[in-house]
Amino acid sequence: MPDAPVGTLLLPTSGPWTKLGEAADYVRAVKPEQIVQIHELMLSDLGQHSVANLLGENGLTGIALRRPAPGTALQL
């Protein structure tokens, strides 16, 4: 667990190691201001929306989840 408050958590949401329940538990424990979805390109559009619904503001974490378009730069 981080020793300091987390403003932005970069959260992997796709891959053979990913378990969304564990991801939600981790997000709730860290309590970041926002989540940025990473390692998500293997997900279909339906998978992308499902992850956003499960892990985002109206889902299990209650925290805003950002999904930038591929190639988009973010200033954090």
Tab-separated table of N, CA and C in Angstrom:
chain	number	residue	atom	x	y	z
A	1	MET	N	0.839	-1.187	0.000
A	1	MET	CA	0.000	0.000	0.000
A	1	MET	C	0.882	1.247	0.000
A	2	PRO	N	0.477	2.273	-0.724
A	2	PRO	CA	1.244	3.512	-0.750
A	2	PRO	C	1.306	4.168	0.636
A	3	ASP	N	2.422	4.841	0.890
A	3	ASP	CA	2.615	5.536	2.163
A	3	ASP	C	2.004	6.937	2.163
A	4	ALA	N	1.613	7.423	0.984
A	4	ALA	CA	1.110	8.788	0.852
A	4	ALA	C	-0.212	8.758	0.088
A	5	PRO	N	-0.997	9.824	0.180
A	5	PRO	CA	-2.236	9.893	-0.592
A	5	PRO	C	-1.953	9.759	-2.089
A	6	VAL	N	-2.862	9.117	-2.800
A	6	VAL	CA	-2.708	8.886	-4.231
A	6	VAL	C	-3.731	9.737	-4.977
A	7	GLY	N	-3.236	10.622	-5.829
A	7	GLY	CA	-4.131	11.441	-6.645
A	7	GLY	C	-4.691	10.654	-7.810
A	8	THR	N	-3.797	9.991	-8.554
A	8	THR	CA	-4.195	9.215	-9.723
A	8	THR	C	-3.611	7.821	-9.628
A	9	LEU	N	-4.460	6.821	-9.709
A	9	LEU	CA	-4.030	5.430	-9.697
A	9	LEU	C	-4.123	4.891	-11.115
A	10	LEU	N	-2.987	4.427	-11.672
A	10	LEU	CA	-2.978	3.779	-12.980
A	10	LEU	C	-3.310	2.312	-12.750
A	11	LEU	N	-4.475	1.884	-13.213
A	11	LEU	CA	-5.009	0.570	-12.879
A	11	LEU	C	-5.090	-0.333	-14.106
A	12	PRO	N	-4.313	-1.436	-14.134
A	12	PRO	CA	-4.439	-2.392	-15.238
A	12	PRO	C	-5.791	-3.101	-15.156
A	13	THR	N	-6.501	-3.164	-16.288
A	13	THR	CA	-7.841	-3.747	-16.267
A	13	THR	C	-8.029	-4.904	-17.239
A	14	SER	N	-6.958	-5.353	-17.877
A	14	SER	CA	-7.074	-6.485	-18.788
A	14	SER	C	-5.776	-7.264	-18.766
A	15	GLY	N	-5.905	-8.558	-18.833
A	15	GLY	CA	-4.739	-9.429	-18.867
A	15	GLY	C	-5.042	-10.705	-18.120
A	16	PRO	N	-4.226	-11.720	-18.321
A	16	PRO	CA	-4.494	-13.005	-17.681
A	16	PRO	C	-4.412	-12.939	-16.157
A	17	TRP	N	-3.793	-11.924	-15.612
A	17	TRP	CA	-3.633	-11.791	-14.163
A	17	TRP	C	-4.737	-10.957	-13.528
A	18	THR	N	-5.582	-10.342	-14.321
A	18	THR	CA	-6.549	-9.376	-13.814
A	18	THR	C	-7.777	-10.053	-13.221
A	19	LYS	N	-8.097	-9.664	-11.992
A	19	LYS	CA	-9.341	-10.075	-11.336
A	19	LYS	C	-10.023	-8.789	-10.880
A	20	LEU	N	-11.165	-8.501	-11.454
A	20	LEU	CA	-11.819	-7.222	-11.189
A	20	LEU	C	-12.217	-7.053	-9.733
A	21	GLY	N	-12.570	-8.121	-9.058
A	21	GLY	CA	-12.897	-8.023	-7.632
A	21	GLY	C	-11.694	-7.586	-6.816
A	22	GLU	N	-10.524	-8.152	-7.132
A	22	GLU	CA	-9.295	-7.759	-6.434
A	22	GLU	C	-8.911	-6.328	-6.790
A	23	ALA	N	-9.138	-5.941	-8.053
A	23	ALA	CA	-8.850	-4.563	-8.453
A	23	ALA	C	-9.733	-3.591	-7.675
A	24	ALA	N	-11.002	-3.913	-7.534
A	24	ALA	CA	-11.920	-3.050	-6.777
A	24	ALA	C	-11.489	-2.966	-5.317
A	25	ASP	N	-11.098	-4.084	-4.725
A	25	ASP	CA	-10.622	-4.077	-3.335
A	25	ASP	C	-9.402	-3.177	-3.187
A	26	TYR	N	-8.478	-3.265	-4.142
A	26	TYR	CA	-7.263	-2.452	-4.085
A	26	TYR	C	-7.597	-0.965	-4.212
A	27	VAL	N	-8.459	-0.630	-5.155
A	27	VAL	CA	-8.855	0.775	-5.326
A	27	VAL	C	-9.496	1.305	-4.053
A	28	ARG	N	-10.378	0.523	-3.448
A	28	ARG	CA	-11.031	0.971	-2.204
A	28	ARG	C	-10.024	1.139	-1.075
A	29	ALA	N	-8.990	0.310	-1.043
A	29	ALA	CA	-7.972	0.417	0.006
A	29	ALA	C	-7.071	1.634	-0.207
A	30	VAL	N	-6.713	1.901	-1.457
A	30	VAL	CA	-5.812	3.026	-1.776
A	30	VAL	C	-6.549	4.363	-1.697
A	31	LYS	N	-7.819	4.383	-2.098
A	31	LYS	CA	-8.654	5.592	-2.095
A	31	LYS	C	-8.059	6.736	-2.917
A	32	PRO	N	-7.742	6.485	-4.193
A	32	PRO	CA	-7.213	7.577	-5.022
A	32	PRO	C	-8.313	8.575	-5.365
A	33	GLU	N	-7.888	9.748	-5.833
A	33	GLU	CA	-8.862	10.737	-6.288
A	33	GLU	C	-9.503	10.308	-7.604
A	34	GLN	N	-8.704	9.666	-8.458
A	34	GLN	CA	-9.217	9.187	-9.738
A	34	GLN	C	-8.439	7.944	-10.161
A	35	ILE	N	-9.039	7.193	-11.074
A	35	ILE	CA	-8.418	5.996	-11.626
A	35	ILE	C	-8.235	6.225	-13.120
A	36	VAL	N	-7.066	5.850	-13.647
A	36	VAL	CA	-6.845	5.850	-15.092
A	36	VAL	C	-6.631	4.401	-15.497
A	37	GLN	N	-7.452	3.952	-16.405
A	37	GLN	CA	-7.411	2.575	-16.874
A	37	GLN	C	-6.202	2.388	-17.802
A	38	ILE	N	-5.381	1.365	-17.517
A	38	ILE	CA	-4.256	1.018	-18.381
A	38	ILE	C	-4.306	-0.481	-18.684
A	39	HIS	N	-3.536	-0.906	-19.669
A	39	HIS	CA	-3.499	-2.310	-20.105
A	39	HIS	C	-4.911	-2.810	-20.426
A	40	GLU	N	-5.669	-1.984	-21.154
A	40	GLU	CA	-7.072	-2.287	-21.424
A	40	GLU	C	-7.348	-2.585	-22.893
A	41	LEU	N	-6.354	-2.496	-23.769
A	41	LEU	CA	-6.618	-2.587	-25.206
A	41	LEU	C	-7.087	-3.961	-25.673
A	42	MET	N	-6.915	-4.993	-24.872
A	42	MET	CA	-7.386	-6.320	-25.254
A	42	MET	C	-8.896	-6.472	-25.046
A	43	LEU	N	-9.519	-5.519	-24.384
A	43	LEU	CA	-10.956	-5.598	-24.105
A	43	LEU	C	-11.768	-5.107	-25.305
A	44	SER	N	-12.877	-5.768	-25.584
A	44	SER	CA	-13.819	-5.297	-26.602
A	44	SER	C	-14.517	-4.044	-26.074
A	45	ASP	N	-15.319	-3.422	-26.919
A	45	ASP	CA	-16.103	-2.262	-26.459
A	45	ASP	C	-17.013	-2.654	-25.294
A	46	LEU	N	-17.638	-3.817	-25.386
A	46	LEU	CA	-18.492	-4.294	-24.303
A	46	LEU	C	-17.676	-4.493	-23.027
A	47	GLY	N	-16.482	-5.079	-23.160
A	47	GLY	CA	-15.604	-5.270	-22.007
A	47	GLY	C	-15.174	-3.944	-21.394
A	48	GLN	N	-14.875	-2.965	-22.238
A	48	GLN	CA	-14.493	-1.632	-21.750
A	48	GLN	C	-15.611	-1.022	-20.915
A	49	HIS	N	-16.831	-1.106	-21.433
A	49	HIS	CA	-17.967	-0.528	-20.713
A	49	HIS	C	-18.259	-1.298	-19.422
A	50	SER	N	-18.097	-2.604	-19.465
A	50	SER	CA	-18.322	-3.411	-18.258
A	50	SER	C	-17.335	-3.041	-17.164
A	51	VAL	N	-16.061	-2.910	-17.532
A	51	VAL	CA	-15.036	-2.525	-16.552
A	51	VAL	C	-15.343	-1.151	-15.984
A	52	ALA	N	-15.699	-0.204	-16.848
A	52	ALA	CA	-16.017	1.149	-16.379
A	52	ALA	C	-17.204	1.129	-15.424
A	53	ASN	N	-18.214	0.320	-15.739
A	53	ASN	CA	-19.387	0.234	-14.863
A	53	ASN	C	-19.054	-0.443	-13.542
A	54	LEU	N	-18.219	-1.470	-13.574
A	54	LEU	CA	-17.874	-2.192	-12.343
A	54	LEU	C	-16.914	-1.418	-11.453
A	55	LEU	N	-15.910	-0.791	-12.055
A	55	LEU	CA	-14.843	-0.177	-11.263
A	55	LEU	C	-14.955	1.337	-11.135
A	56	GLY	N	-15.849	1.951	-11.864
A	56	GLY	CA	-15.934	3.409	-11.871
A	56	GLY	C	-16.790	3.999	-10.773
A	57	GLU	N	-17.106	5.242	-10.978
A	57	GLU	CA	-17.796	6.059	-9.974
A	57	GLU	C	-19.143	5.476	-9.534
A	58	ASN	N	-19.861	4.869	-10.463
A	58	ASN	CA	-21.171	4.301	-10.135
A	58	ASN	C	-21.105	2.801	-9.851
A	59	GLY	N	-19.895	2.278	-9.725
A	59	GLY	CA	-19.711	0.855	-9.494
A	59	GLY	C	-19.182	0.546	-8.107
A	60	LEU	N	-18.298	-0.434	-8.048
A	60	LEU	CA	-17.798	-0.945	-6.772
A	60	LEU	C	-16.873	0.005	-6.017
A	61	THR	N	-16.259	0.960	-6.723
A	61	THR	CA	-15.265	1.807	-6.055
A	61	THR	C	-15.790	3.181	-5.677
A	62	GLY	N	-16.754	3.692	-6.426
A	62	GLY	CA	-17.258	5.040	-6.173
A	62	GLY	C	-16.290	6.136	-6.579
A	63	ILE	N	-15.285	5.783	-7.383
A	63	ILE	CA	-14.238	6.737	-7.790
A	63	ILE	C	-14.247	6.859	-9.304
A	64	ALA	N	-14.085	8.081	-9.791
A	64	ALA	CA	-14.091	8.319	-11.233
A	64	ALA	C	-12.988	7.518	-11.929
A	65	LEU	N	-13.351	6.849	-13.027
A	65	LEU	CA	-12.409	6.083	-13.826
A	65	LEU	C	-12.297	6.730	-15.192
A	66	ARG	N	-11.074	7.063	-15.588
A	66	ARG	CA	-10.833	7.671	-16.895
A	66	ARG	C	-10.292	6.606	-17.836
A	67	ARG	N	-10.764	6.631	-19.075
A	67	ARG	CA	-10.279	5.726	-20.099
A	67	ARG	C	-9.867	6.573	-21.300
A	68	PRO	N	-8.633	7.073	-21.301
A	68	PRO	CA	-8.192	7.913	-22.417
A	68	PRO	C	-8.123	7.119	-23.716
A	69	ALA	N	-8.380	7.775	-24.811
A	69	ALA	CA	-8.266	7.140	-26.123
A	69	ALA	C	-6.802	6.773	-26.374
A	70	PRO	N	-6.565	5.691	-27.108
A	70	PRO	CA	-5.179	5.319	-27.424
A	70	PRO	C	-4.403	6.488	-28.031
A	71	GLY	N	-3.195	6.681	-27.577
A	71	GLY	CA	-2.336	7.746	-28.068
A	71	GLY	C	-2.551	9.086	-27.398
A	72	THR	N	-3.523	9.172	-26.511
A	72	THR	CA	-3.812	10.419	-25.804
A	72	THR	C	-2.795	10.618	-24.675
A	73	ALA	N	-2.294	11.837	-24.569
A	73	ALA	CA	-1.386	12.175	-23.472
A	73	ALA	C	-2.201	12.759	-22.320
A	74	LEU	N	-1.839	12.359	-21.110
A	74	LEU	CA	-2.492	12.888	-19.930
A	74	LEU	C	-1.482	13.679	-19.111
A	75	GLN	N	-1.916	14.768	-18.562
A	75	GLN	CA	-1.083	15.503	-17.628
A	75	GLN	C	-1.599	15.176	-16.233
A	76	LEU	N	-0.742	14.553	-15.440
A	76	LEU	CA	-1.167	14.120	-14.112
A	76	LEU	C	-0.531	14.982	-13.030
